[in-house]
Amino acid sequence: MTSPVAETERPATLAHVIDAFAAYVHDGALSPCLPVGSLVYVDPSKPLRPGDFVLVKQATTARIAVFRGRNADGVILDFGGGREESMGIGRSAAICKIVGADYP
């Protein structure tokens, strides 16, 4: 997650979003909604709402989750299989909304 590995055309909805990026899904935890091999489009500027798919960046890795809400310590995320985790804001570099996907 530290440097781009390739370029792809962004969807028209992201044409003017400077920080938009895409990432491949490598973990099947959220299948069948986001199967392995899907290309997800991320807009870091969009606000998060419960039920949104998000990309959680942590140092040099990232995971995809479902945003469940906020609590006093940070956010509540579902990483698949109903495994909800409370994550303190300091544990992640960024939590960005997934706004689209191309499926394999």
PDB file of C-alpha atoms in Angstrom:
ATOM      1  CA  MET A   1       0.000   0.000   0.000  1.00  0.00           C
ATOM      2  CA  THR A   2       2.980   2.314  -0.035  1.00  0.00           C
ATOM      3  CA  SER A   3       3.363   2.727  -3.781  1.00  0.00           C
ATOM      4  CA  PRO A   4       1.247   2.086  -6.876  1.00  0.00           C
ATOM      5  CA  VAL A   5       1.792  -1.160  -8.754  1.00  0.00           C
ATOM      6  CA  ALA A   6      -0.242  -0.297 -11.857  1.00  0.00           C
ATOM      7  CA  GLU A   7      -2.642   2.231 -13.303  1.00  0.00           C
ATOM      8  CA  THR A   8      -6.265   1.740 -14.265  1.00  0.00           C
ATOM      9  CA  GLU A   9      -8.949   4.011 -15.629  1.00  0.00           C
ATOM     10  CA  ARG A  10     -11.089   5.468 -12.930  1.00  0.00           C
ATOM     11  CA  PRO A  11     -14.868   5.426 -13.234  1.00  0.00           C
ATOM     12  CA  ALA A  12     -16.531   8.659 -14.337  1.00  0.00           C
ATOM     13  CA  THR A  13     -17.854   9.190 -10.795  1.00  0.00           C
ATOM     14  CA  LEU A  14     -14.244   9.557  -9.596  1.00  0.00           C
ATOM     15  CA  ALA A  15     -12.945  11.645 -12.489  1.00  0.00           C
ATOM     16  CA  HIS A  16     -12.391  14.736 -10.331  1.00  0.00           C
ATOM     17  CA  VAL A  17     -11.384  13.041  -7.069  1.00  0.00           C
ATOM     18  CA  ILE A  18      -7.676  13.702  -6.673  1.00  0.00           C
ATOM     19  CA  ASP A  19      -6.980  11.114  -3.941  1.00  0.00           C
ATOM     20  CA  ALA A  20      -9.098   8.292  -5.409  1.00  0.00           C
ATOM     21  CA  PHE A  21      -7.407   4.928  -5.881  1.00  0.00           C
ATOM     22  CA  ALA A  22      -8.158   1.295  -6.655  1.00  0.00           C
ATOM     23  CA  ALA A  23      -7.140  -1.899  -4.877  1.00  0.00           C
ATOM     24  CA  TYR A  24      -7.551  -5.604  -5.511  1.00  0.00           C
ATOM     25  CA  VAL A  25      -9.360  -7.821  -3.019  1.00  0.00           C
ATOM     26  CA  HIS A  26      -7.016 -10.598  -1.835  1.00  0.00           C
ATOM     27  CA  ASP A  27      -9.054 -11.921   1.107  1.00  0.00           C
ATOM     28  CA  GLY A  28     -12.303 -13.847   0.678  1.00  0.00           C
ATOM     29  CA  ALA A  29     -13.687 -12.875   4.108  1.00  0.00           C
ATOM     30  CA  LEU A  30     -16.403 -10.660   2.589  1.00  0.00           C
ATOM     31  CA  SER A  31     -17.355 -13.026  -0.246  1.00  0.00           C
ATOM     32  CA  PRO A  32     -19.720 -13.218  -2.028  1.00  0.00           C
ATOM     33  CA  CYS A  33     -20.191  -9.428  -1.769  1.00  0.00           C
ATOM     34  CA  LEU A  34     -16.539  -8.700  -2.594  1.00  0.00           C
ATOM     35  CA  PRO A  35     -14.922 -11.889  -3.951  1.00  0.00           C
ATOM     36  CA  VAL A  36     -11.172 -12.366  -4.300  1.00  0.00           C
ATOM     37  CA  GLY A  37      -9.969 -10.693  -7.495  1.00  0.00           C
ATOM     38  CA  SER A  38     -12.445  -7.811  -7.371  1.00  0.00           C
ATOM     39  CA  LEU A  39     -11.043  -4.367  -8.108  1.00  0.00           C
ATOM     40  CA  VAL A  40     -12.482  -1.846  -5.643  1.00  0.00           C
ATOM     41  CA  TYR A  41     -12.518   1.917  -6.125  1.00  0.00           C
ATOM     42  CA  VAL A  42     -11.883   4.050  -3.063  1.00  0.00           C
ATOM     43  CA  ASP A  43     -12.817   7.679  -2.386  1.00  0.00           C
ATOM     44  CA  PRO A  44     -11.079   8.847   0.801  1.00  0.00           C
ATOM     45  CA  SER A  45     -13.091  12.089   0.863  1.00  0.00           C
ATOM     46  CA  LYS A  46     -16.517  10.447   1.305  1.00  0.00           C
ATOM     47  CA  PRO A  47     -18.058  10.330   4.787  1.00  0.00           C
ATOM     48  CA  LEU A  48     -18.708   6.906   6.300  1.00  0.00           C
ATOM     49  CA  ARG A  49     -22.136   5.521   7.188  1.00  0.00           C
ATOM     50  CA  PRO A  50     -22.982   2.233   8.902  1.00  0.00           C
ATOM     51  CA  GLY A  51     -23.105  -0.544   6.307  1.00  0.00           C
ATOM     52  CA  ASP A  52     -20.498   0.989   3.976  1.00  0.00           C
ATOM     53  CA  PHE A  53     -17.666  -1.161   2.671  1.00  0.00           C
ATOM     54  CA  VAL A  54     -14.346   0.412   3.649  1.00  0.00           C
ATOM     55  CA  LEU A  55     -10.643  -0.105   3.080  1.00  0.00           C
ATOM     56  CA  VAL A  56      -8.713   0.048   6.354  1.00  0.00           C
ATOM     57  CA  LYS A  57      -5.090   1.062   5.778  1.00  0.00           C
ATOM     58  CA  GLN A  58      -2.570   0.019   8.420  1.00  0.00           C
ATOM     59  CA  ALA A  59       1.103   0.871   7.830  1.00  0.00           C
ATOM     60  CA  THR A  60       1.988  -1.105   4.668  1.00  0.00           C
ATOM     61  CA  THR A  61      -1.123  -3.335   4.501  1.00  0.00           C
ATOM     62  CA  ALA A  62      -4.845  -2.899   4.092  1.00  0.00           C
ATOM     63  CA  ARG A  63      -7.982  -4.889   4.854  1.00  0.00           C
ATOM     64  CA  ILE A  64     -11.540  -4.563   3.651  1.00  0.00           C
ATOM     65  CA  ALA A  65     -14.346  -4.384   6.188  1.00  0.00           C
ATOM     66  CA  VAL A  66     -17.900  -3.224   6.722  1.00  0.00           C
ATOM     67  CA  PHE A  67     -18.159  -0.021   8.749  1.00  0.00           C
ATOM     68  CA  ARG A  68     -20.637  -0.566  11.615  1.00  0.00           C
ATOM     69  CA  GLY A  69     -20.356   2.739  13.464  1.00  0.00           C
ATOM     70  CA  ARG A  70     -18.404   4.760  15.976  1.00  0.00           C
ATOM     71  CA  ASN A  71     -17.882   4.326  19.703  1.00  0.00           C
ATOM     72  CA  ALA A  72     -16.012   6.275  22.379  1.00  0.00           C
ATOM     73  CA  ASP A  73     -12.685   4.622  21.490  1.00  0.00           C
ATOM     74  CA  GLY A  74     -12.846   4.738  17.694  1.00  0.00           C
ATOM     75  CA  VAL A  75     -14.822   2.704  15.175  1.00  0.00           C
ATOM     76  CA  ILE A  76     -16.541  -0.675  14.947  1.00  0.00           C
ATOM     77  CA  LEU A  77     -15.684  -2.756  11.879  1.00  0.00           C
ATOM     78  CA  ASP A  78     -16.848  -6.147  10.599  1.00  0.00           C
ATOM     79  CA  PHE A  79     -14.001  -7.966   8.840  1.00  0.00           C
ATOM     80  CA  GLY A  80     -16.281 -10.772   7.650  1.00  0.00           C
ATOM     81  CA  GLY A  81     -18.093 -13.673   9.208  1.00  0.00           C
ATOM     82  CA  GLY A  82     -19.743 -11.435  11.799  1.00  0.00           C
ATOM     83  CA  ARG A  83     -16.419 -10.756  13.524  1.00  0.00           C
ATOM     84  CA  GLU A  84     -16.952  -7.209  14.694  1.00  0.00           C
ATOM     85  CA  GLU A  85     -13.895  -5.460  16.101  1.00  0.00           C
ATOM     86  CA  SER A  86     -13.549  -2.162  17.871  1.00  0.00           C
ATOM     87  CA  MET A  87     -10.553  -0.318  16.481  1.00  0.00           C
ATOM     88  CA  GLY A  88      -8.987   2.719  18.075  1.00  0.00           C
ATOM     89  CA  ILE A  89      -8.390   5.596  15.692  1.00  0.00           C
ATOM     90  CA  GLY A  90      -4.622   5.433  16.286  1.00  0.00           C
ATOM     91  CA  ARG A  91      -4.433   1.800  15.081  1.00  0.00           C
ATOM     92  CA  SER A  92      -5.205   2.664  11.458  1.00  0.00           C
ATOM     93  CA  ALA A  93      -3.578   5.041   9.012  1.00  0.00           C
ATOM     94  CA  ALA A  94      -6.926   5.673   7.285  1.00  0.00           C
ATOM     95  CA  ILE A  95     -10.400   4.255   6.830  1.00  0.00           C
ATOM     96  CA  CYS A  96     -11.660   5.043   3.316  1.00  0.00           C
ATOM     97  CA  LYS A  97     -15.037   4.418   1.717  1.00  0.00           C
ATOM     98  CA  ILE A  98     -15.273   1.940  -1.172  1.00  0.00           C
ATOM     99  CA  VAL A  99     -17.522   3.527  -3.798  1.00  0.00           C
ATOM    100  CA  GLY A 100     -17.457   0.931  -6.567  1.00  0.00           C
ATOM    101  CA  ALA A 101     -16.169  -2.455  -7.664  1.00  0.00           C
ATOM    102  CA  ASP A 102     -15.353  -4.438 -10.809  1.00  0.00           C
ATOM    103  CA  TYR A 103     -15.903  -8.141 -10.240  1.00  0.00           C
ATOM    104  CA  PRO A 104     -13.745 -10.959 -11.683  1.00  0.00           C
TER     105      PRO A 104
END
